[in-house]
Amino acid sequence: MTTVIQKKICLLGEFAVGKTSLVRRFVEGNFSDRYISTIGVKISRRVVERASGNMNLLVWDLAGSDEFNGQIQANYLRGSSGAIIVCDLTRRETLSGFQRYVEQIRAIGLEIPLIFIGNKMDLLEERTISAEDLQSAAETFRCPYLLSSAKTGENTEAAFLRLAELIEARG
Ligand code: G3D
Ligand code: MG
């Protein structure tokens, strides 16, 4: 019998950075198993095959507006085994949110692996955040980072799989 472990991960990032698009790519239509309307969260599921057994990833994504009060934020984060924090490489202000998200995660006592994603790497001409900017943010918080495109699919799966690896390494 194979063991299946279940892990919750959540997506964080300013409005329209591409969180939902990244999740959609990753779960490939296997979307919206559950929708918790009271807190505006959509939960999708994908099984990732790992050497140690299958990992059932429950991906939490904000369904509506990304504005919420502190209580919902805590409910959204609580129980997560990892998080993907996303910025939009064409909107410089979306990078400054990273610190806030990391602080919110730590404020509720979560010590979980994080991955920083600079999304929309396909929009080269419009890029206002460089790979070096992202790298330096990642170094500040000691997190791995990746540039991705939910549009082309580049590094989309890789980001989720990397997080799954880090979660697995934590045991
Ligand atoms: P959010 O869930 O973080 O709020 P969404 O963001 O996934 O809803 O994406 C916001 C918009 O950005 C969408 O455009 C989506 O198609 C686009 N988008 C997401 N990822 C990428 C990407 O990697 N490259 C490009 N070029 N666009 C992307 P619309 O026009 O549907 O609002
Ligand atoms: Mg969304």
PDB file of C-alpha atoms and ligand atoms in Angstrom:
ATOM      1  CA  MET A   1       0.000   0.000   0.000  1.00  0.00           C
ATOM      2  CA  THR A   2       1.279   3.464  -0.842  1.00  0.00           C
ATOM      3  CA  THR A   3       1.115   6.143   1.737  1.00  0.00           C
ATOM      4  CA  VAL A   4      -0.530   9.370   0.707  1.00  0.00           C
ATOM      5  CA  ILE A   5       0.215  12.385   2.751  1.00  0.00           C
ATOM      6  CA  GLN A   6      -1.877  15.494   2.459  1.00  0.00           C
ATOM      7  CA  LYS A   7      -0.356  18.968   2.607  1.00  0.00           C
ATOM      8  CA  LYS A   8      -1.941  22.378   2.402  1.00  0.00           C
ATOM      9  CA  ILE A   9      -0.073  25.088   0.541  1.00  0.00           C
ATOM     10  CA  CYS A  10      -1.251  28.603  -0.110  1.00  0.00           C
ATOM     11  CA  LEU A  11      -0.708  31.297  -2.700  1.00  0.00           C
ATOM     12  CA  LEU A  12       0.076  34.824  -1.601  1.00  0.00           C
ATOM     13  CA  GLY A  13       0.606  37.977  -3.615  1.00  0.00           C
ATOM     14  CA  GLU A  14      -1.011  41.234  -4.628  1.00  0.00           C
ATOM     15  CA  PHE A  15      -4.078  41.358  -6.828  1.00  0.00           C
ATOM     16  CA  ALA A  16      -3.563  40.216 -10.456  1.00  0.00           C
ATOM     17  CA  VAL A  17       0.035  38.989 -10.091  1.00  0.00           C
ATOM     18  CA  GLY A  18      -1.128  35.667 -11.538  1.00  0.00           C
ATOM     19  CA  LYS A  19      -1.806  33.441  -8.511  1.00  0.00           C
ATOM     20  CA  THR A  20      -4.970  31.880  -9.908  1.00  0.00           C
ATOM     21  CA  SER A  21      -3.374  31.417 -13.340  1.00  0.00           C
ATOM     22  CA  LEU A  22      -0.406  29.600 -11.766  1.00  0.00           C
ATOM     23  CA  VAL A  23      -2.715  27.296  -9.804  1.00  0.00           C
ATOM     24  CA  ARG A  24      -4.796  26.622 -12.891  1.00  0.00           C
ATOM     25  CA  ARG A  25      -1.695  25.624 -14.837  1.00  0.00           C
ATOM     26  CA  PHE A  26      -0.520  23.375 -12.070  1.00  0.00           C
ATOM     27  CA  VAL A  27      -3.781  21.532 -11.531  1.00  0.00           C
ATOM     28  CA  GLU A  28      -4.714  21.489 -15.236  1.00  0.00           C
ATOM     29  CA  GLY A  29      -8.425  21.801 -15.033  1.00  0.00           C
ATOM     30  CA  ASN A  30      -8.644  19.817 -11.850  1.00  0.00           C
ATOM     31  CA  PHE A  31      -9.814  23.051 -10.355  1.00  0.00           C
ATOM     32  CA  SER A  32     -12.173  24.131  -7.668  1.00  0.00           C
ATOM     33  CA  ASP A  33     -12.819  20.977  -5.708  1.00  0.00           C
ATOM     34  CA  ARG A  34     -14.052  23.054  -2.890  1.00  0.00           C
ATOM     35  CA  TYR A  35     -14.941  26.656  -2.530  1.00  0.00           C
ATOM     36  CA  ILE A  36     -15.266  28.206   0.869  1.00  0.00           C
ATOM     37  CA  SER A  37     -17.373  31.232   0.091  1.00  0.00           C
ATOM     38  CA  THR A  38     -17.337  32.681   3.569  1.00  0.00           C
ATOM     39  CA  ILE A  39     -13.624  33.317   3.388  1.00  0.00           C
ATOM     40  CA  GLY A  40     -13.394  33.567  -0.418  1.00  0.00           C
ATOM     41  CA  VAL A  41     -11.003  30.681  -0.858  1.00  0.00           C
ATOM     42  CA  LYS A  42     -10.784  28.116  -3.627  1.00  0.00           C
ATOM     43  CA  ILE A  43      -9.065  24.834  -2.920  1.00  0.00           C
ATOM     44  CA  SER A  44      -7.641  22.721  -5.737  1.00  0.00           C
ATOM     45  CA  ARG A  45      -5.932  19.409  -5.482  1.00  0.00           C
ATOM     46  CA  ARG A  46      -3.092  17.669  -7.237  1.00  0.00           C
ATOM     47  CA  VAL A  47      -1.235  14.530  -6.353  1.00  0.00           C
ATOM     48  CA  VAL A  48       2.523  14.787  -6.698  1.00  0.00           C
ATOM     49  CA  GLU A  49       4.535  11.605  -6.898  1.00  0.00           C
ATOM     50  CA  ARG A  50       7.461  11.581  -4.528  1.00  0.00           C
ATOM     51  CA  ALA A  51      10.064   8.937  -3.792  1.00  0.00           C
ATOM     52  CA  SER A  52       8.694   8.583  -0.291  1.00  0.00           C
ATOM     53  CA  GLY A  53       5.111   8.179  -1.503  1.00  0.00           C
ATOM     54  CA  ASN A  54       2.447  10.352  -3.045  1.00  0.00           C
ATOM     55  CA  MET A  55       1.804  13.827  -1.758  1.00  0.00           C
ATOM     56  CA  ASN A  56      -1.685  15.175  -2.071  1.00  0.00           C
ATOM     57  CA  LEU A  57      -1.276  18.923  -2.410  1.00  0.00           C
ATOM     58  CA  LEU A  58      -4.249  21.027  -1.432  1.00  0.00           C
ATOM     59  CA  VAL A  59      -3.678  24.383  -3.051  1.00  0.00           C
ATOM     60  CA  TRP A  60      -5.430  27.320  -1.409  1.00  0.00           C
ATOM     61  CA  ASP A  61      -6.081  30.363  -3.530  1.00  0.00           C
ATOM     62  CA  LEU A  62      -8.040  33.510  -2.852  1.00  0.00           C
ATOM     63  CA  ALA A  63     -11.132  33.511  -5.011  1.00  0.00           C
ATOM     64  CA  GLY A  64     -12.266  37.085  -4.839  1.00  0.00           C
ATOM     65  CA  SER A  65     -10.673  40.304  -3.830  1.00  0.00           C
ATOM     66  CA  ASP A  66      -7.339  39.975  -2.123  1.00  0.00           C
ATOM     67  CA  GLU A  67      -8.289  42.465   0.529  1.00  0.00           C
ATOM     68  CA  PHE A  68      -9.111  40.867   3.816  1.00  0.00           C
ATOM     69  CA  ASN A  69      -8.798  41.594   7.466  1.00  0.00           C
ATOM     70  CA  GLY A  70      -6.209  40.028   9.729  1.00  0.00           C
ATOM     71  CA  GLN A  71      -8.503  37.305  10.993  1.00  0.00           C
ATOM     72  CA  ILE A  72      -9.213  35.857   7.566  1.00  0.00           C
ATOM     73  CA  GLN A  73      -5.570  36.110   6.705  1.00  0.00           C
ATOM     74  CA  ALA A  74      -4.760  33.969   9.714  1.00  0.00           C
ATOM     75  CA  ASN A  75      -7.447  31.440   8.785  1.00  0.00           C
ATOM     76  CA  TYR A  76      -6.166  31.332   5.254  1.00  0.00           C
ATOM     77  CA  LEU A  77      -2.608  30.657   6.371  1.00  0.00           C
ATOM     78  CA  ARG A  78      -3.233  28.380   9.320  1.00  0.00           C
ATOM     79  CA  GLY A  79      -2.369  24.747   8.757  1.00  0.00           C
ATOM     80  CA  SER A  80      -0.236  25.453   5.699  1.00  0.00           C
ATOM     81  CA  SER A  81       2.869  23.362   5.117  1.00  0.00           C
ATOM     82  CA  GLY A  82       4.286  25.801   2.589  1.00  0.00           C
ATOM     83  CA  ALA A  83       3.517  28.966   0.652  1.00  0.00           C
ATOM     84  CA  ILE A  84       4.231  30.476  -2.741  1.00  0.00           C
ATOM     85  CA  ILE A  85       4.597  34.243  -2.697  1.00  0.00           C
ATOM     86  CA  VAL A  86       4.097  35.801  -6.113  1.00  0.00           C
ATOM     87  CA  CYS A  87       4.982  39.160  -7.613  1.00  0.00           C
ATOM     88  CA  ASP A  88       4.296  40.495 -11.102  1.00  0.00           C
ATOM     89  CA  LEU A  89       7.588  41.277 -12.844  1.00  0.00           C
ATOM     90  CA  THR A  90       5.892  44.134 -14.711  1.00  0.00           C
ATOM     91  CA  ARG A  91       4.671  45.889 -11.558  1.00  0.00           C
ATOM     92  CA  ARG A  92       7.487  46.920  -9.277  1.00  0.00           C
ATOM     93  CA  GLU A  93       5.231  47.667  -6.299  1.00  0.00           C
ATOM     94  CA  THR A  94       4.190  44.006  -6.088  1.00  0.00           C
ATOM     95  CA  LEU A  95       7.675  43.069  -4.841  1.00  0.00           C
ATOM     96  CA  SER A  96       7.396  45.133  -1.673  1.00  0.00           C
ATOM     97  CA  GLY A  97       4.487  42.961  -0.542  1.00  0.00           C
ATOM     98  CA  PHE A  98       6.871  40.042   0.061  1.00  0.00           C
ATOM     99  CA  GLN A  99       8.063  41.321   3.400  1.00  0.00           C
ATOM    100  CA  ARG A 100       4.495  41.831   4.590  1.00  0.00           C
ATOM    101  CA  TYR A 101       3.503  38.279   3.671  1.00  0.00           C
ATOM    102  CA  VAL A 102       6.543  36.780   5.337  1.00  0.00           C
ATOM    103  CA  GLU A 103       5.801  38.806   8.476  1.00  0.00           C
ATOM    104  CA  GLN A 104       2.161  37.696   8.499  1.00  0.00           C
ATOM    105  CA  ILE A 105       3.216  34.065   8.210  1.00  0.00           C
ATOM    106  CA  ARG A 106       5.678  34.446  11.069  1.00  0.00           C
ATOM    107  CA  ALA A 107       3.200  36.426  13.157  1.00  0.00           C
ATOM    108  CA  ILE A 108       0.949  33.394  13.477  1.00  0.00           C
ATOM    109  CA  GLY A 109       3.906  31.199  14.379  1.00  0.00           C
ATOM    110  CA  LEU A 110       4.254  29.321  11.084  1.00  0.00           C
ATOM    111  CA  GLU A 111       7.734  28.059  10.266  1.00  0.00           C
ATOM    112  CA  ILE A 112       7.175  26.762   6.754  1.00  0.00           C
ATOM    113  CA  PRO A 113       9.119  26.613   3.484  1.00  0.00           C
ATOM    114  CA  LEU A 114       8.410  29.533   1.163  1.00  0.00           C
ATOM    115  CA  ILE A 115       9.116  30.083  -2.509  1.00  0.00           C
ATOM    116  CA  PHE A 116       9.275  33.480  -4.158  1.00  0.00           C
ATOM    117  CA  ILE A 117       7.953  33.669  -7.702  1.00  0.00           C
ATOM    118  CA  GLY A 118       8.425  36.492 -10.176  1.00  0.00           C
ATOM    119  CA  ASN A 119       5.576  35.815 -12.589  1.00  0.00           C
ATOM    120  CA  LYS A 120       4.840  37.074 -16.142  1.00  0.00           C
ATOM    121  CA  MET A 121       8.412  36.515 -17.320  1.00  0.00           C
ATOM    122  CA  ASP A 122       7.012  36.324 -20.861  1.00  0.00           C
ATOM    123  CA  LEU A 123       6.372  40.090 -20.768  1.00  0.00           C
ATOM    124  CA  LEU A 124      10.049  40.919 -21.241  1.00  0.00           C
ATOM    125  CA  GLU A 125       9.565  44.423 -22.613  1.00  0.00           C
ATOM    126  CA  GLU A 126       7.425  45.470 -19.689  1.00  0.00           C
ATOM    127  CA  ARG A 127       9.626  44.060 -16.963  1.00  0.00           C
ATOM    128  CA  THR A 128      10.325  46.452 -14.090  1.00  0.00           C
ATOM    129  CA  ILE A 129      11.620  43.915 -11.568  1.00  0.00           C
ATOM    130  CA  SER A 130      14.938  42.312 -12.502  1.00  0.00           C
ATOM    131  CA  ALA A 131      16.098  38.825 -11.606  1.00  0.00           C
ATOM    132  CA  GLU A 132      18.652  40.510  -9.317  1.00  0.00           C
ATOM    133  CA  ASP A 133      15.890  42.386  -7.450  1.00  0.00           C
ATOM    134  CA  LEU A 134      14.108  39.131  -6.861  1.00  0.00           C
ATOM    135  CA  GLN A 135      17.309  37.380  -5.884  1.00  0.00           C
ATOM    136  CA  SER A 136      18.114  39.992  -3.308  1.00  0.00           C
ATOM    137  CA  ALA A 137      14.613  39.750  -1.789  1.00  0.00           C
ATOM    138  CA  ALA A 138      14.988  35.979  -1.737  1.00  0.00           C
ATOM    139  CA  GLU A 139      18.359  36.241  -0.003  1.00  0.00           C
ATOM    140  CA  THR A 140      16.954  38.592   2.626  1.00  0.00           C
ATOM    141  CA  PHE A 141      14.403  35.978   3.634  1.00  0.00           C
ATOM    142  CA  ARG A 142      16.529  32.942   2.705  1.00  0.00           C
ATOM    143  CA  CYS A 143      13.972  31.569   0.261  1.00  0.00           C
ATOM    144  CA  PRO A 144      14.474  30.035  -3.152  1.00  0.00           C
ATOM    145  CA  TYR A 145      13.071  32.050  -6.034  1.00  0.00           C
ATOM    146  CA  LEU A 146      12.039  31.383  -9.617  1.00  0.00           C
ATOM    147  CA  LEU A 147      10.893  33.440 -12.576  1.00  0.00           C
ATOM    148  CA  SER A 148       7.776  31.956 -14.132  1.00  0.00           C
ATOM    149  CA  SER A 149       5.082  32.465 -16.688  1.00  0.00           C
ATOM    150  CA  ALA A 150       1.614  31.127 -16.131  1.00  0.00           C
ATOM    151  CA  LYS A 151       0.977  32.097 -19.734  1.00  0.00           C
ATOM    152  CA  THR A 152       3.667  29.933 -21.354  1.00  0.00           C
ATOM    153  CA  GLY A 153       3.835  27.490 -18.447  1.00  0.00           C
ATOM    154  CA  GLU A 154       7.557  28.100 -17.968  1.00  0.00           C
ATOM    155  CA  ASN A 155       8.644  27.159 -14.431  1.00  0.00           C
ATOM    156  CA  THR A 156       5.047  26.927 -13.263  1.00  0.00           C
ATOM    157  CA  GLU A 157       5.088  23.268 -12.381  1.00  0.00           C
ATOM    158  CA  ALA A 158       8.703  23.576 -11.236  1.00  0.00           C
ATOM    159  CA  ALA A 159       7.697  26.096  -8.570  1.00  0.00           C
ATOM    160  CA  PHE A 160       5.076  23.836  -7.033  1.00  0.00           C
ATOM    161  CA  LEU A 161       7.316  20.772  -7.265  1.00  0.00           C
ATOM    162  CA  ARG A 162      10.196  22.630  -5.631  1.00  0.00           C
ATOM    163  CA  LEU A 163       7.918  23.595  -2.763  1.00  0.00           C
ATOM    164  CA  ALA A 164       6.717  19.982  -2.460  1.00  0.00           C
ATOM    165  CA  GLU A 165      10.371  18.918  -2.226  1.00  0.00           C
ATOM    166  CA  LEU A 166      11.072  21.412   0.530  1.00  0.00           C
ATOM    167  CA  ILE A 167       7.975  20.282   2.410  1.00  0.00           C
ATOM    168  CA  GLU A 168       9.014  16.660   2.058  1.00  0.00           C
ATOM    169  CA  ALA A 169      12.494  17.486   3.336  1.00  0.00           C
ATOM    170  CA  ARG A 170      10.894  18.863   6.500  1.00  0.00           C
ATOM    171  CA  GLY A 171       9.249  15.459   6.999  1.00  0.00           C
TER     172      GLY A 171
HETATM  173  P1  G3D B   1      -4.453  36.799  -9.280  1.00  0.00           P
HETATM  174  O1  G3D B   1      -5.118  35.475  -9.066  1.00  0.00           O
HETATM  175  O2  G3D B   1      -3.125  36.895  -8.611  1.00  0.00           O
HETATM  176  O3  G3D B   1      -5.297  37.964  -8.940  1.00  0.00           O
HETATM  177  P2  G3D B   1      -4.764  36.131 -12.090  1.00  0.00           P
HETATM  178  O4  G3D B   1      -4.115  36.909 -10.861  1.00  0.00           O
HETATM  179  O5  G3D B   1      -4.271  34.744 -12.163  1.00  0.00           O
HETATM  180  O6  G3D B   1      -6.229  36.332 -12.063  1.00  0.00           O
HETATM  181  O7  G3D B   1      -4.100  36.903 -13.323  1.00  0.00           O
HETATM  182  C1  G3D B   1      -4.290  38.305 -13.504  1.00  0.00           C
HETATM  183  C2  G3D B   1      -4.086  38.627 -14.981  1.00  0.00           C
HETATM  184  O8  G3D B   1      -2.738  38.382 -15.359  1.00  0.00           O
HETATM  185  C3  G3D B   1      -4.937  37.797 -15.931  1.00  0.00           C
HETATM  186  O9  G3D B   1      -5.211  38.603 -17.049  1.00  0.00           O
HETATM  187  C4  G3D B   1      -3.999  36.692 -16.352  1.00  0.00           C
HETATM  188  O10 G3D B   1      -4.324  36.135 -17.592  1.00  0.00           O
HETATM  189  C5  G3D B   1      -2.683  37.454 -16.436  1.00  0.00           C
HETATM  190  N1  G3D B   1      -1.508  36.598 -16.234  1.00  0.00           N
HETATM  191  C6  G3D B   1      -1.280  35.742 -15.221  1.00  0.00           C
HETATM  192  N2  G3D B   1      -0.085  35.170 -15.341  1.00  0.00           N
HETATM  193  C7  G3D B   1       0.474  35.674 -16.462  1.00  0.00           C
HETATM  194  C8  G3D B   1       1.736  35.456 -17.117  1.00  0.00           C
HETATM  195  O11 G3D B   1       2.597  34.690 -16.703  1.00  0.00           O
HETATM  196  N3  G3D B   1       1.955  36.184 -18.251  1.00  0.00           N
HETATM  197  C9  G3D B   1       1.040  37.041 -18.769  1.00  0.00           C
HETATM  198  N4  G3D B   1       1.346  37.696 -19.886  1.00  0.00           N
HETATM  199  N5  G3D B   1      -0.155  37.268 -18.166  1.00  0.00           N
HETATM  200  C10 G3D B   1      -0.425  36.582 -17.033  1.00  0.00           C
HETATM  201  P3  G3D B   1      -6.682  39.084 -17.407  1.00  0.00           P
HETATM  202  O12 G3D B   1      -6.479  39.918 -18.613  1.00  0.00           O
HETATM  203  O13 G3D B   1      -7.436  37.838 -17.641  1.00  0.00           O
HETATM  204  O14 G3D B   1      -7.142  39.849 -16.216  1.00  0.00           O
HETATM  205 MG    MG B   2      -6.943  35.044  -8.150  1.00  0.00          MG
END
